[in-house]
Amino acid sequence: METPTSEIHQSFLAELCRLCGGYLKNQRVTYECRKHSRIIETYFKICVARDDSQIHPGKFCHMCYSKMAVAQKRGKNSITSFAIEWYKHSESWCNTCNHAKMLSKGGRPKKYKPPQCHDDLVSSSQLVCHVNAIAPPSLAGRSIDPSVCKSTPKGVSIEDIICPVCSYILDRPIQTKCGHVVCMECCIRWLQTGTMTIPSCPVCPNVLVSVDDIKPPSPFLTSTLKLITVLCSCCHMDIYLETVNTHKCQQTPVSAPAKPKTLSAIRECPITKTPTTAEKQACTNIIKRLMRKHQTENILLPTRGQVGTIKAK
């Protein structure tokens, strides 16, 4: 199956409604989003002036226009309908292109029926091996709390990079056939629970029939995770997520406490220096030990100069 190119993606955008994602070929009247930006921002809470022509459609349907007209007549500030999300085109997997293809076929979409024979299904162990093989390398490890995230690339919110299972920033993400993106460890832990007869998605009950139902994330998500900046807990600097493990804090190094000198090191020390407290204590202990041993004799102490004498009482 051929993957849609950017030109085909642009043709799909021209056939979709900006607000509800409906098929515009079935609508007799369409409206330009730029000309009605103020009313769209009032009722749908969307600023279409900031839309990207490579991502967002430029028109909306008559049904959405009628909803806004009814809300304006009734004096409401918003409507209950929510606008769908639009994402950048990806050569590997594009939600917009797949959505447009489904609408162009027409009719009600068929419900998925899993095969009745369980022997034809892929096992959980096979899926675990497949997930380990396709998952991208880790950037900063697991358990990165979203609260330390300082900034994200333009057009990406913090909710787009959070795993729906563990609620941490995505680490080694993988994507299921239903479009959910989770951490590799969360997916493996779910597949190894052993409570399900048929493997399914960790987020929704969609069944995973083959290894092709789990694939690597889009290149856009991978590059987005590399551009996220987080706060270092030591030096409080903003650093990229991919440099967390190699980051060196810009702090003044604290010198380690000096190791206590041994008796031989104290004896070799020049006597011209001012003795430290440790040296004085060592010398005092030596003199006390000699005085206990020779209570009735004079004690001679070598001082690398004149010989010091302690006379017995």
Coordinates of C-alpha atoms in Angstrom, one line a residue:
M1 CA 0.0 0.0 0.0
E2 CA 1.4 3.4 -1.0
T3 CA 1.9 6.0 1.6
P4 CA 0.3 9.4 0.8
T5 CA 2.6 12.2 -0.1
S6 CA 2.5 15.8 1.0
E7 CA 0.6 16.8 -2.2
I8 CA -2.1 14.2 -1.6
H9 CA -2.2 15.4 2.0
Q10 CA -2.9 18.9 0.8
S11 CA -5.7 17.7 -1.4
F12 CA -7.3 15.9 1.5
L13 CA -7.1 19.1 3.6
A14 CA -9.1 20.9 0.9
E15 CA -11.9 18.4 1.3
L16 CA -12.3 18.4 5.1
C17 CA -14.0 20.8 7.5
R18 CA -11.7 22.7 9.9
L19 CA -14.0 22.4 12.9
C20 CA -15.8 19.0 12.7
G21 CA -13.6 17.1 10.2
G22 CA -16.6 16.4 7.9
Y23 CA -16.4 15.8 4.2
L24 CA -17.0 19.0 2.3
K25 CA -17.9 17.4 -1.0
N26 CA -21.3 16.5 0.6
Q27 CA -21.9 20.2 1.5
R28 CA -23.4 22.6 -1.0
V29 CA -22.1 25.7 0.8
T30 CA -18.7 26.1 2.5
Y31 CA -17.1 29.0 4.3
E32 CA -13.6 30.4 4.6
C33 CA -12.2 30.2 8.1
R34 CA -10.2 33.5 7.7
K35 CA -13.4 35.5 6.9
H36 CA -15.2 34.1 10.0
S37 CA -12.3 34.0 12.4
R38 CA -14.0 36.1 15.1
I39 CA -17.1 34.0 15.4
I40 CA -15.1 30.8 15.3
E41 CA -13.0 32.1 18.2
T42 CA -16.1 33.1 20.1
Y43 CA -18.0 29.8 20.0
F44 CA -15.3 27.1 19.2
K45 CA -12.5 28.8 21.2
I46 CA -10.1 28.4 18.2
C47 CA -7.8 31.1 16.8
V48 CA -7.8 30.2 13.1
A49 CA -5.5 33.2 12.4
R50 CA -2.6 31.1 13.7
D51 CA -3.5 28.0 11.6
D52 CA -0.8 26.4 9.4
S53 CA -1.8 25.7 5.9
Q54 CA 0.2 22.5 5.9
I55 CA -1.7 21.1 8.9
H56 CA -5.2 22.8 9.1
P57 CA -7.9 22.9 6.5
G58 CA -9.0 26.4 5.3
K59 CA -12.7 25.9 5.2
F60 CA -15.6 24.7 7.4
C61 CA -19.0 23.2 6.6
H62 CA -22.5 24.7 6.7
M63 CA -23.5 22.4 9.6
C64 CA -20.9 24.1 11.9
Y65 CA -22.0 27.5 10.6
S66 CA -25.6 26.7 11.6
K67 CA -24.6 25.7 15.1
M68 CA -22.8 29.0 15.6
A69 CA -25.8 30.9 14.2
V70 CA -28.2 29.1 16.6
A71 CA -25.9 29.8 19.5
Q72 CA -25.7 33.4 18.6
K73 CA -29.5 33.7 18.3
R74 CA -29.9 32.1 21.8
G75 CA -27.3 34.4 23.4
K76 CA -24.8 31.6 24.2
N77 CA -21.1 32.2 24.5
S78 CA -20.1 28.7 23.4
I79 CA -21.4 25.5 21.9
T80 CA -21.2 21.9 23.1
S81 CA -19.4 20.6 20.0
F82 CA -15.7 20.3 20.2
A83 CA -13.3 20.8 17.3
I84 CA -11.1 17.9 16.3
E85 CA -7.3 18.0 16.6
W86 CA -5.0 18.3 13.5
Y87 CA -1.5 16.9 13.3
K88 CA 1.4 17.4 11.0
H89 CA 1.7 15.0 8.0
S90 CA 3.9 11.9 8.4
E91 CA 5.0 9.6 5.7
S92 CA 4.7 6.5 8.0
W93 CA 1.3 7.2 9.5
C94 CA -1.0 10.2 9.0
N95 CA -4.4 10.5 10.9
T96 CA -5.6 13.1 8.5
C97 CA -5.0 11.1 5.3
N98 CA -6.6 8.0 6.9
H99 CA -9.6 9.9 8.0
A100 CA -10.1 11.5 4.6
K101 CA -9.8 8.1 2.9
M102 CA -12.4 6.6 5.2
L103 CA -14.8 9.5 4.5
S104 CA -14.3 9.3 0.7
K105 CA -15.5 5.6 0.7
G106 CA -18.8 6.6 2.2
G107 CA -21.2 4.5 4.2
R108 CA -21.0 3.4 7.8
P109 CA -17.6 2.1 8.8
K110 CA -17.5 -1.6 9.4
K111 CA -17.0 -2.9 12.9
Y112 CA -13.9 -4.9 13.5
K113 CA -14.5 -8.6 14.2
P114 CA -11.5 -10.5 15.7
P115 CA -10.9 -14.0 14.3
Q116 CA -12.6 -16.8 16.2
C117 CA -9.6 -19.1 16.1
H118 CA -7.1 -18.1 18.8
D119 CA -4.3 -20.1 17.2
D120 CA -4.2 -17.5 14.4
L121 CA -3.5 -14.6 16.9
V122 CA -0.1 -13.5 17.8
S123 CA 1.0 -14.3 21.4
S124 CA 2.0 -11.8 24.1
S125 CA 5.6 -13.1 24.1
Q126 CA 5.9 -12.4 20.4
L127 CA 4.6 -8.9 20.8
V128 CA 7.0 -8.3 23.7
C129 CA 10.0 -9.3 21.4
H130 CA 8.6 -7.1 18.6
V131 CA 8.2 -4.1 21.0
N132 CA 11.8 -4.5 22.2
A133 CA 13.1 -4.5 18.6
I134 CA 11.2 -1.5 17.3
A135 CA 11.3 0.9 20.3
P136 CA 13.7 3.9 19.8
P137 CA 16.6 4.4 22.2
S138 CA 15.9 6.0 25.6
L139 CA 16.7 9.7 25.9
A140 CA 16.6 10.4 29.6
G141 CA 15.2 7.2 31.3
R142 CA 11.9 6.6 32.9
S143 CA 10.0 8.5 35.6
I144 CA 10.6 12.1 34.2
D145 CA 7.8 14.1 35.9
P146 CA 6.0 16.5 33.5
S147 CA 6.3 19.2 36.2
V148 CA 10.0 19.7 35.4
C149 CA 9.2 20.3 31.7
K150 CA 10.0 24.0 31.0
S151 CA 9.1 24.3 27.3
T152 CA 7.9 22.3 24.3
P153 CA 8.2 22.9 20.5
K154 CA 5.7 25.2 18.9
G155 CA 2.3 23.6 18.4
V156 CA 2.9 20.8 20.9
S157 CA 1.3 20.7 24.3
I158 CA 2.5 18.9 27.4
E159 CA -0.4 16.4 27.1
D160 CA 1.0 15.2 23.7
I161 CA 4.2 13.9 25.3
I162 CA 2.8 12.3 28.4
C163 CA 2.2 8.5 28.6
P164 CA -1.5 7.8 29.3
V165 CA -0.5 4.7 31.4
C166 CA 2.2 6.0 33.8
S167 CA 1.6 9.8 33.4
Y168 CA 5.3 10.5 32.9
I169 CA 7.1 11.9 29.9
L170 CA 7.2 9.3 27.1
D171 CA 10.3 7.1 27.2
R172 CA 11.0 4.8 24.2
P173 CA 7.5 5.3 22.9
I174 CA 5.6 2.9 20.6
Q175 CA 2.3 3.4 18.8
T176 CA -0.6 0.9 18.5
K177 CA -2.9 0.5 15.5
C178 CA -5.5 2.6 17.2
G179 CA -3.2 5.6 17.4
H180 CA -2.3 5.4 21.2
V181 CA 1.3 6.2 22.1
V182 CA 2.7 4.7 25.3
C183 CA 6.1 3.9 26.9
M184 CA 7.8 0.7 25.9
E185 CA 7.9 -0.5 29.5
C186 CA 4.3 0.2 30.1
C187 CA 3.3 -1.8 27.0
I188 CA 5.5 -4.7 28.0
R189 CA 4.1 -4.7 31.5
W190 CA 0.6 -4.7 30.1
L191 CA 1.3 -7.6 27.7
Q192 CA 2.9 -9.6 30.5
T193 CA 0.0 -9.3 33.0
G194 CA -1.3 -12.7 31.9
T195 CA -4.9 -11.8 32.6
M196 CA -6.0 -11.5 29.0
T197 CA -6.7 -14.3 26.6
I198 CA -6.2 -12.0 23.6
P199 CA -3.5 -9.2 23.6
S200 CA -5.1 -5.7 23.4
C201 CA -4.0 -2.1 23.5
P202 CA -3.0 -0.8 27.0
V203 CA -5.3 2.2 26.6
C204 CA -8.4 0.9 24.8
P205 CA -9.9 -2.6 24.2
N206 CA -8.8 -2.9 20.6
V207 CA -7.3 -6.3 19.9
L208 CA -3.7 -6.7 18.7
V209 CA -3.9 -9.4 16.1
S210 CA -0.4 -9.3 14.6
V211 CA 3.0 -7.7 15.2
D212 CA 2.1 -5.0 12.6
D213 CA -0.4 -3.6 15.0
I214 CA 2.4 -2.1 17.0
K215 CA 4.9 0.2 15.2
P216 CA 7.5 2.8 16.0
P217 CA 6.4 6.4 16.7
S218 CA 6.3 9.0 14.0
P219 CA 9.5 10.9 13.3
F220 CA 7.7 14.1 14.3
L221 CA 7.2 12.7 17.9
T222 CA 10.8 11.5 18.1
S223 CA 12.2 14.9 17.1
T224 CA 9.7 16.6 19.4
L225 CA 10.9 14.7 22.5
K226 CA 14.5 15.7 21.7
L227 CA 13.6 19.4 21.7
I228 CA 11.8 19.4 25.1
T229 CA 13.6 21.3 27.8
V230 CA 13.5 20.3 31.4
L231 CA 14.8 21.8 34.6
C232 CA 17.9 20.4 36.3
S233 CA 17.3 19.7 40.0
C234 CA 20.9 20.5 40.9
C235 CA 21.9 23.6 39.0
H236 CA 18.4 24.8 38.0
M237 CA 19.3 25.2 34.3
D238 CA 17.1 24.5 31.3
I239 CA 18.5 21.5 29.4
Y240 CA 17.3 19.4 26.5
L241 CA 15.7 16.0 27.4
E242 CA 18.3 14.1 25.4
T243 CA 21.2 15.6 27.3
V244 CA 19.9 14.8 30.8
N245 CA 22.2 11.8 31.3
T246 CA 25.3 13.6 29.9
H247 CA 24.6 17.0 31.6
K248 CA 27.2 18.4 34.0
C249 CA 26.0 20.8 36.5
Q250 CA 27.6 24.3 36.4
Q251 CA 28.4 24.5 40.1
T252 CA 31.5 25.3 42.1
P253 CA 33.1 22.0 43.1
V254 CA 33.1 21.4 46.8
S255 CA 36.5 20.2 48.0
A256 CA 36.5 16.9 49.9
P257 CA 37.6 17.0 53.5
A258 CA 41.3 16.4 54.1
K259 CA 42.2 12.9 55.1
P260 CA 43.8 12.6 58.6
K261 CA 47.6 12.3 58.5
T262 CA 49.2 9.1 59.6
L263 CA 51.9 9.0 62.3
S264 CA 54.7 8.5 59.7
A265 CA 53.5 11.5 57.7
I266 CA 53.4 13.6 60.8
R267 CA 57.0 12.6 61.7
E268 CA 58.3 13.4 58.2
C269 CA 56.6 16.8 58.3
P270 CA 59.2 19.8 58.5
I271 CA 59.3 21.3 62.0
T272 CA 59.4 24.8 60.5
K273 CA 55.7 24.7 59.8
T274 CA 53.1 25.6 62.4
P275 CA 51.7 22.3 63.8
T276 CA 48.1 21.5 63.3
T277 CA 45.7 20.4 65.9
A278 CA 46.0 16.8 64.7
E279 CA 49.8 16.9 64.9
K280 CA 49.7 18.4 68.4
Q281 CA 47.3 15.7 69.6
A282 CA 49.5 13.0 68.1
C283 CA 52.6 14.4 69.8
T284 CA 50.8 14.7 73.1
N285 CA 49.7 11.0 72.9
I286 CA 53.3 9.9 72.1
I287 CA 54.6 11.8 75.1
K288 CA 52.0 10.4 77.4
R289 CA 52.7 6.9 76.3
L290 CA 56.5 7.3 76.9
M291 CA 55.9 8.8 80.3
R292 CA 53.7 5.9 81.4
K293 CA 56.4 3.4 80.2
H294 CA 59.3 5.2 81.8
Q295 CA 58.0 6.7 84.9
T296 CA 61.5 6.9 86.7
E297 CA 63.7 7.7 83.7
N298 CA 64.4 10.7 81.6
I299 CA 62.8 10.7 78.1
L300 CA 64.7 11.8 75.0
L301 CA 62.7 13.2 72.1
P302 CA 64.4 13.5 68.6
T303 CA 63.4 17.0 67.3
R304 CA 65.7 17.2 64.2
G305 CA 67.7 19.7 66.1
Q306 CA 68.5 19.9 69.8
V307 CA 67.5 16.9 71.8
G308 CA 64.5 17.6 74.1
T309 CA 64.6 16.0 77.5
I310 CA 61.6 15.4 79.9
K311 CA 63.0 14.7 83.3
A312 CA 61.2 12.3 85.6
K313 CA 60.0 13.7 89.0

